[in-house]
CSV table of C-alpha atoms and ligand atoms in Angstrom, one decimal:
chain,number,residue,atom,x,y,z
A,274,MET,CA,122.6,103.1,104.4
A,275,GLN,CA,119.8,104.9,106.7
A,276,ILE,CA,116.7,106.4,104.8
A,277,SER,CA,114.1,108.4,107.0
A,278,VAL,CA,110.5,108.8,105.6
A,279,VAL,CA,108.4,111.9,106.6
A,280,THR,CA,104.7,110.9,105.7
A,281,LEU,CA,101.3,110.9,107.0
A,282,PHE,CA,101.0,107.2,105.7
A,283,PRO,CA,104.0,105.1,107.2
A,284,GLU,CA,102.5,102.3,106.8
A,285,LEU,CA,102.2,102.1,103.2
A,286,VAL,CA,106.3,102.6,103.4
A,287,ASP,CA,106.2,99.6,105.5
A,288,ALA,CA,104.5,97.5,103.2
A,289,GLY,CA,107.4,98.0,100.8
A,290,ASN,CA,110.1,97.4,103.4
A,291,ARG,CA,108.7,94.1,104.2
A,292,CYS,CA,108.9,92.6,100.5
A,293,GLY,CA,111.8,91.8,98.0
A,294,MET,CA,114.9,93.5,97.5
A,295,VAL,CA,114.2,96.3,100.3
A,296,ARG,CA,113.5,93.8,103.0
A,297,SER,CA,116.5,91.8,102.1
A,298,ALA,CA,118.5,94.8,102.3
A,299,ILE,CA,117.0,95.8,106.0
A,300,GLU,CA,117.2,91.9,107.1
A,301,LYS,CA,121.2,92.1,106.3
A,302,ALA,CA,121.5,95.5,107.7
A,303,SER,CA,122.9,97.3,105.0
A,304,LEU,CA,119.3,99.4,104.9
A,305,ALA,CA,117.5,101.1,107.9
A,306,VAL,CA,114.2,102.6,106.7
A,307,ARG,CA,112.2,104.6,109.5
A,308,GLY,CA,109.4,106.6,109.4
A,309,TYR,CA,108.5,109.9,111.1
A,310,ASN,CA,104.7,110.9,110.9
A,311,PRO,CA,104.4,115.0,111.2
A,312,ARG,CA,100.9,114.3,112.8
A,313,ASP,CA,103.3,113.5,116.1
A,314,TRP,CA,104.6,117.1,115.6
A,315,SER,CA,101.1,118.5,115.5
A,316,ALA,CA,100.0,121.3,117.8
A,317,ASP,CA,96.3,120.3,117.0
A,318,ARG,CA,94.3,118.2,119.1
A,319,ASN,CA,93.0,116.5,116.1
A,320,ARG,CA,96.6,116.3,115.1
A,321,ARG,CA,95.6,118.1,112.1
A,322,VAL,CA,98.7,118.9,109.8
A,323,ASP,CA,97.0,121.0,106.7
A,324,ASP,CA,95.3,124.0,106.1
A,325,ARG,CA,93.9,126.5,103.5
A,326,PRO,CA,96.1,128.0,101.1
A,327,PHE,CA,96.5,131.9,101.4
A,328,GLY,CA,95.3,133.7,98.9
A,329,GLY,CA,92.5,131.3,98.0
A,330,GLY,CA,91.9,127.9,95.7
A,331,PRO,CA,91.4,124.4,95.7
A,332,GLY,CA,93.1,122.0,98.2
A,333,MET,CA,95.0,122.3,101.3
A,334,LEU,CA,98.4,122.6,101.8
A,335,LEU,CA,101.0,120.9,104.3
A,336,GLN,CA,101.5,123.3,107.1
A,337,PRO,CA,105.3,124.4,108.2
A,338,GLY,CA,105.1,123.5,111.9
A,339,PRO,CA,104.4,119.7,111.9
A,340,ILE,CA,106.7,119.0,108.8
A,341,CYS,CA,109.5,120.5,110.0
A,342,GLY,CA,109.0,119.2,113.5
A,343,ALA,CA,109.3,115.8,111.9
A,344,ILE,CA,112.2,116.5,109.8
A,345,ASP,CA,114.1,118.0,112.3
A,346,ALA,CA,113.7,114.8,114.3
A,347,ALA,CA,114.5,112.8,111.4
A,348,VAL,CA,117.7,115.0,111.2
A,349,SER,CA,118.9,115.0,114.6
A,350,GLU,CA,118.3,110.9,114.7
A,351,SER,CA,120.2,110.2,111.7
A,352,GLU,CA,123.9,109.1,111.9
A,353,GLY,CA,125.7,112.2,110.3
A,354,GLU,CA,124.8,115.1,108.3
A,355,PRO,CA,121.9,113.6,106.1
A,356,ARG,CA,120.7,114.9,102.9
A,357,VAL,CA,117.0,116.1,103.0
A,358,VAL,CA,115.3,115.6,99.8
A,359,ALA,CA,111.8,116.6,98.8
A,360,LEU,CA,109.5,114.2,96.5
A,361,SER,CA,107.7,116.7,94.1
A,362,PRO,CA,106.5,117.1,90.7
A,363,GLN,CA,108.2,120.4,90.5
A,364,GLY,CA,111.9,118.7,91.6
A,365,ARG,CA,114.8,117.3,89.2
A,366,ARG,CA,114.0,113.9,87.6
A,367,LEU,CA,115.1,111.1,89.2
A,368,ASP,CA,117.7,108.7,87.2
A,369,ARG,CA,119.8,106.2,87.8
A,370,HIS,CA,122.9,108.5,88.2
A,371,VAL,CA,121.1,110.5,90.8
A,372,ILE,CA,120.1,106.9,92.7
A,373,ALA,CA,123.6,105.6,92.0
A,374,ASP,CA,125.4,108.5,93.3
A,375,TRP,CA,123.5,108.1,96.8
A,376,ALA,CA,124.0,104.8,97.3
A,377,GLU,CA,127.6,104.9,96.8
A,378,ARG,CA,127.9,107.7,99.1
A,379,ARG,CA,125.6,106.0,101.9
A,380,GLN,CA,125.0,109.4,103.0
A,381,PRO,CA,121.4,109.2,105.3
A,382,LEU,CA,118.3,110.4,103.3
A,383,VAL,CA,115.7,112.4,104.6
A,384,LEU,CA,112.7,111.7,102.1
A,385,VAL,CA,110.1,114.4,102.6
A,386,CYS,CA,106.6,113.3,101.3
A,387,GLY,CA,103.5,115.6,100.5
A,388,ARG,CA,100.2,115.1,100.4
A,389,TYR,CA,97.2,117.4,99.2
A,390,GLU,CA,98.1,120.1,97.4
A,391,GLY,CA,101.5,120.3,98.5
A,392,PHE,CA,104.2,122.1,101.0
A,393,ASP,CA,104.0,125.1,102.3
A,394,GLN,CA,106.9,127.1,100.6
A,395,ARG,CA,108.4,127.8,103.6
A,396,ILE,CA,109.1,124.0,104.5
A,397,LEU,CA,111.1,124.0,101.0
A,398,ASP,CA,113.0,127.2,101.9
A,399,SER,CA,113.9,126.4,105.2
A,400,ARG,CA,114.8,122.5,105.4
A,401,VAL,CA,115.0,120.8,102.6
A,402,ASP,CA,118.3,120.4,100.3
A,403,GLU,CA,117.0,119.0,97.2
A,404,GLU,CA,113.7,118.5,95.2
A,405,TYR,CA,113.0,115.6,93.2
A,406,SER,CA,110.3,114.1,90.7
A,407,LEU,CA,109.5,110.9,89.4
A,408,GLY,CA,108.3,112.3,86.2
A,409,ASP,CA,106.1,114.2,84.4
A,410,LEU,CA,103.1,112.8,86.2
A,411,VAL,CA,101.1,114.1,89.3
A,412,LEU,CA,100.9,111.5,92.3
A,413,SER,CA,98.3,112.3,95.2
A,414,GLY,CA,101.3,111.6,97.7
A,415,GLY,CA,104.9,111.5,97.8
A,416,GLU,CA,105.2,108.2,99.6
A,417,LEU,CA,105.5,105.9,96.0
A,418,ALA,CA,108.0,108.1,95.0
A,419,ALA,CA,110.1,107.6,98.2
A,420,MET,CA,109.6,103.8,97.7
A,421,VAL,CA,111.0,103.8,94.5
A,422,VAL,CA,113.8,105.6,95.7
A,423,ILE,CA,114.1,103.1,98.7
A,424,ASP,CA,113.9,100.1,95.9
A,425,ALA,CA,116.3,101.3,93.7
A,426,ILE,CA,118.9,102.2,96.3
A,427,ALA,CA,118.7,99.0,98.1
A,428,ARG,CA,119.3,96.9,94.9
A,429,ARG,CA,122.6,99.0,94.5
A,430,LEU,CA,124.1,98.6,98.2
A,431,PRO,CA,126.5,95.9,98.3
A,432,GLY,CA,125.5,92.2,99.0
A,433,VAL,CA,121.9,92.8,98.4
A,434,VAL,CA,121.4,91.6,94.9
A,435,GLY,CA,122.6,88.2,94.6
A,436,ASP,CA,124.8,88.6,91.7
A,437,ALA,CA,126.2,92.1,91.6
A,438,GLN,CA,126.8,91.3,87.4
A,439,SER,CA,122.8,91.7,87.0
A,440,VAL,CA,122.4,95.1,88.3
A,441,VAL,CA,126.0,96.4,86.2
A,442,GLU,CA,124.0,95.0,83.1
A,443,ASP,CA,120.9,96.3,83.5
A,444,SER,CA,119.4,98.9,81.2
A,445,PHE,CA,120.6,102.4,81.6
A,446,GLU,CA,123.8,101.2,83.0
A,447,ALA,CA,126.0,101.3,79.9
A,448,ASP,CA,123.6,103.7,78.1
A,449,ARG,CA,122.3,101.1,76.7
A,450,LEU,CA,118.8,99.3,77.3
A,451,ASP,CA,118.6,95.5,78.2
A,452,HIS,CA,118.8,92.9,75.4
A,453,PRO,CA,116.2,90.1,75.5
A,454,HIS,CA,116.0,87.4,77.9
A,455,TYR,CA,114.5,83.9,77.4
A,456,THR,CA,113.9,80.9,79.8
A,457,ARG,CA,112.6,77.2,79.9
A,458,PRO,CA,110.6,76.1,78.0
A,459,PRO,CA,112.5,76.2,75.1
A,460,GLU,CA,109.7,75.9,72.9
A,461,TRP,CA,106.1,77.7,73.7
A,462,GLU,CA,103.1,78.6,71.9
A,463,GLY,CA,104.8,78.1,68.6
A,464,ARG,CA,107.5,80.4,69.4
A,465,GLY,CA,111.1,79.2,69.8
A,466,ILE,CA,114.1,80.9,70.9
A,467,PRO,CA,117.4,82.6,69.2
A,468,GLY,CA,119.4,79.7,68.7
A,469,VAL,CA,122.6,81.2,69.6
A,470,LEU,CA,121.3,81.2,73.1
A,471,THR,CA,122.0,77.6,73.5
A,472,SER,CA,124.9,77.2,71.3
A,473,GLY,CA,127.1,77.4,74.5
A,474,ASP,CA,129.5,79.7,73.0
A,475,HIS,CA,129.7,82.3,75.3
A,476,ARG,CA,131.6,84.8,73.1
A,477,ARG,CA,128.7,84.7,70.3
A,478,ILE,CA,125.9,84.7,73.3
A,479,ALA,CA,127.7,88.1,74.5
A,480,ALA,CA,128.1,89.4,70.9
A,481,TRP,CA,124.2,88.7,70.5
A,482,ARG,CA,123.4,90.1,73.5
A,483,ALA,CA,125.3,93.4,72.9
A,484,GLU,CA,123.6,93.7,69.7
A,485,GLN,CA,120.0,93.3,70.7
A,486,ALA,CA,121.0,95.9,73.2
A,487,MET,CA,122.1,98.1,71.3
A,488,LEU,CA,119.5,97.8,68.9
A,489,THR,CA,116.9,97.9,70.9
A,490,THR,CA,118.2,101.5,72.5
A,491,ALA,CA,118.7,102.5,68.8
A,492,ARG,CA,115.0,102.2,68.4
A,493,ARG,CA,113.4,103.5,71.8
A,494,ARG,CA,115.6,105.5,73.0
A,495,PRO,CA,118.1,106.9,70.8
A,496,ASP,CA,118.5,109.7,72.9
A,497,LEU,CA,121.0,107.5,75.0
A,498,PHE,CA,123.3,107.7,72.2
A,499,THR,CA,124.3,111.0,72.8
A,500,LYS,CA,126.6,110.4,75.7
A,501,HIS,CA,128.3,107.1,74.1
A,502,GLY,CA,127.6,107.1,70.4
A,503,PRO,CA,127.2,104.0,68.7
A,504,THR,CA,130.8,102.2,68.3
A,505,ALA,CA,132.0,101.2,64.9
A,506,ASP,CA,130.7,97.7,65.4
A,507,GLU,CA,127.5,98.9,66.7
A,508,ARG,CA,127.0,101.3,63.8
A,509,ALA,CA,127.6,98.2,61.3
A,510,ALA,CA,125.1,96.2,63.0
A,511,LEU,CA,122.4,99.0,62.8
A,512,GLU,CA,123.4,99.3,59.0
A,513,ARG,CA,122.9,95.2,58.5
A,514,HIS,CA,119.5,95.7,60.5
A,515,TRP,CA,117.9,98.7,58.7
A,516,LEU,CA,119.1,96.3,55.4
A,517,GLY,CA,117.0,93.4,57.5
A,518,ASP,CA,120.4,90.9,57.8
A,519,THR,CA,119.8,90.5,61.4
A,520,ASP,CA,117.8,88.6,63.9
A,521,ALA,CA,116.0,91.7,65.5
A,522,PRO,CA,113.9,91.2,69.2
A,523,ARG,CA,110.7,91.2,67.1
A,524,ALA,CA,108.6,90.0,69.8
A,525,ARG,CA,109.6,93.0,71.9
A,526,ASP,CA,109.0,95.7,68.7
A,527,ARG,CA,105.7,94.2,68.4
A,528,THR,CA,104.7,95.5,71.9
A,529,ARG,CA,105.8,99.0,71.2
A,530,ASP,CA,106.9,100.2,67.8
B,282,SAM,C1,99.0,116.2,94.7
B,282,SAM,S1,100.5,116.3,94.7
B,282,SAM,C2,100.5,117.9,94.3
B,282,SAM,C3,101.0,119.0,93.3
B,282,SAM,C4,101.3,120.2,92.9
B,282,SAM,N1,100.1,120.8,93.8
B,282,SAM,C5,102.1,120.5,92.0
B,282,SAM,O1,101.1,120.7,91.1
B,282,SAM,O2,103.0,120.6,92.0
B,282,SAM,C6,100.8,115.8,96.1
B,282,SAM,C7,102.2,115.3,96.9
B,282,SAM,O3,102.4,114.1,95.9
B,282,SAM,C8,103.6,114.2,95.8
B,282,SAM,N2,104.1,113.7,94.2
B,282,SAM,C9,103.1,114.3,93.1
B,282,SAM,N3,103.8,114.0,92.1
B,282,SAM,C10,104.9,113.7,92.4
B,282,SAM,C11,105.9,113.0,91.4
B,282,SAM,N4,106.1,113.2,90.2
B,282,SAM,N5,107.5,113.1,92.0
B,282,SAM,C12,107.5,113.1,93.1
B,282,SAM,N6,106.3,113.2,94.0
B,282,SAM,C13,105.2,113.4,93.5
B,282,SAM,C14,104.5,115.1,96.2
B,282,SAM,O4,105.0,115.0,97.6
B,282,SAM,C15,103.5,116.4,96.2
B,282,SAM,O5,103.5,117.1,97.1
């Protein structure tokens, strides 16, 4: 899959490309990431790409000429028709459904990163298919949001994550959060691990994990139940738990509830 990033800081995106899962996806040729710096399309002798907003007000805006020059180059060098996505706090909220859809389609993406006060509106009107936001917070630039998109896509591309099952079992995949995990040592600072995990009984382990995932979801993100509400078994487990008759993920609860 090909992802182009229009950014004033290609070195920032490159740094992410050299690490972990993204690096692995690039090395396996499942993913290609290329930066386009709008300064290379600036007509200004100092390579400026920003100017003051008409009507006054604070800050500077990205000008249409250099940004659209970079977008046009990224589009024309993409294999096939790319989707042009601007990262913006005013966009639709990114979630795993959007990422899964993009990763499945493998349609090339052009991610456009803003800086300063953001984009001249004509950039969005003339070149951008969709705007997406990382959430209700304001970053100083779109690069970190673009890197989040690249990372989340990379781990969904075939053959990138060693055990594909681990992606399927992640939080949100079945509209549930993940269950608690434990590794060696079995005793640490006086804390043990749930006995079922060393029982060797894979059915009981799977049942315990499913129940813990459901309980964590019920406590922290009950909104996830709206699509796939608790099943009869899950409801019974919830009732048992509310009556105190269960081995709940206490350590995690203390940190959040
Ligand atoms: C300082 S912000 C501009 C904020 C803009 N004036 C507003 O209030 O909507 C500069 C750039 O950072 C990026 N950015 C900031 N917050 C973001 C978010 N939550 N999601 C995605 N990109 C974001 C966008 O590319 C934006 O153009």
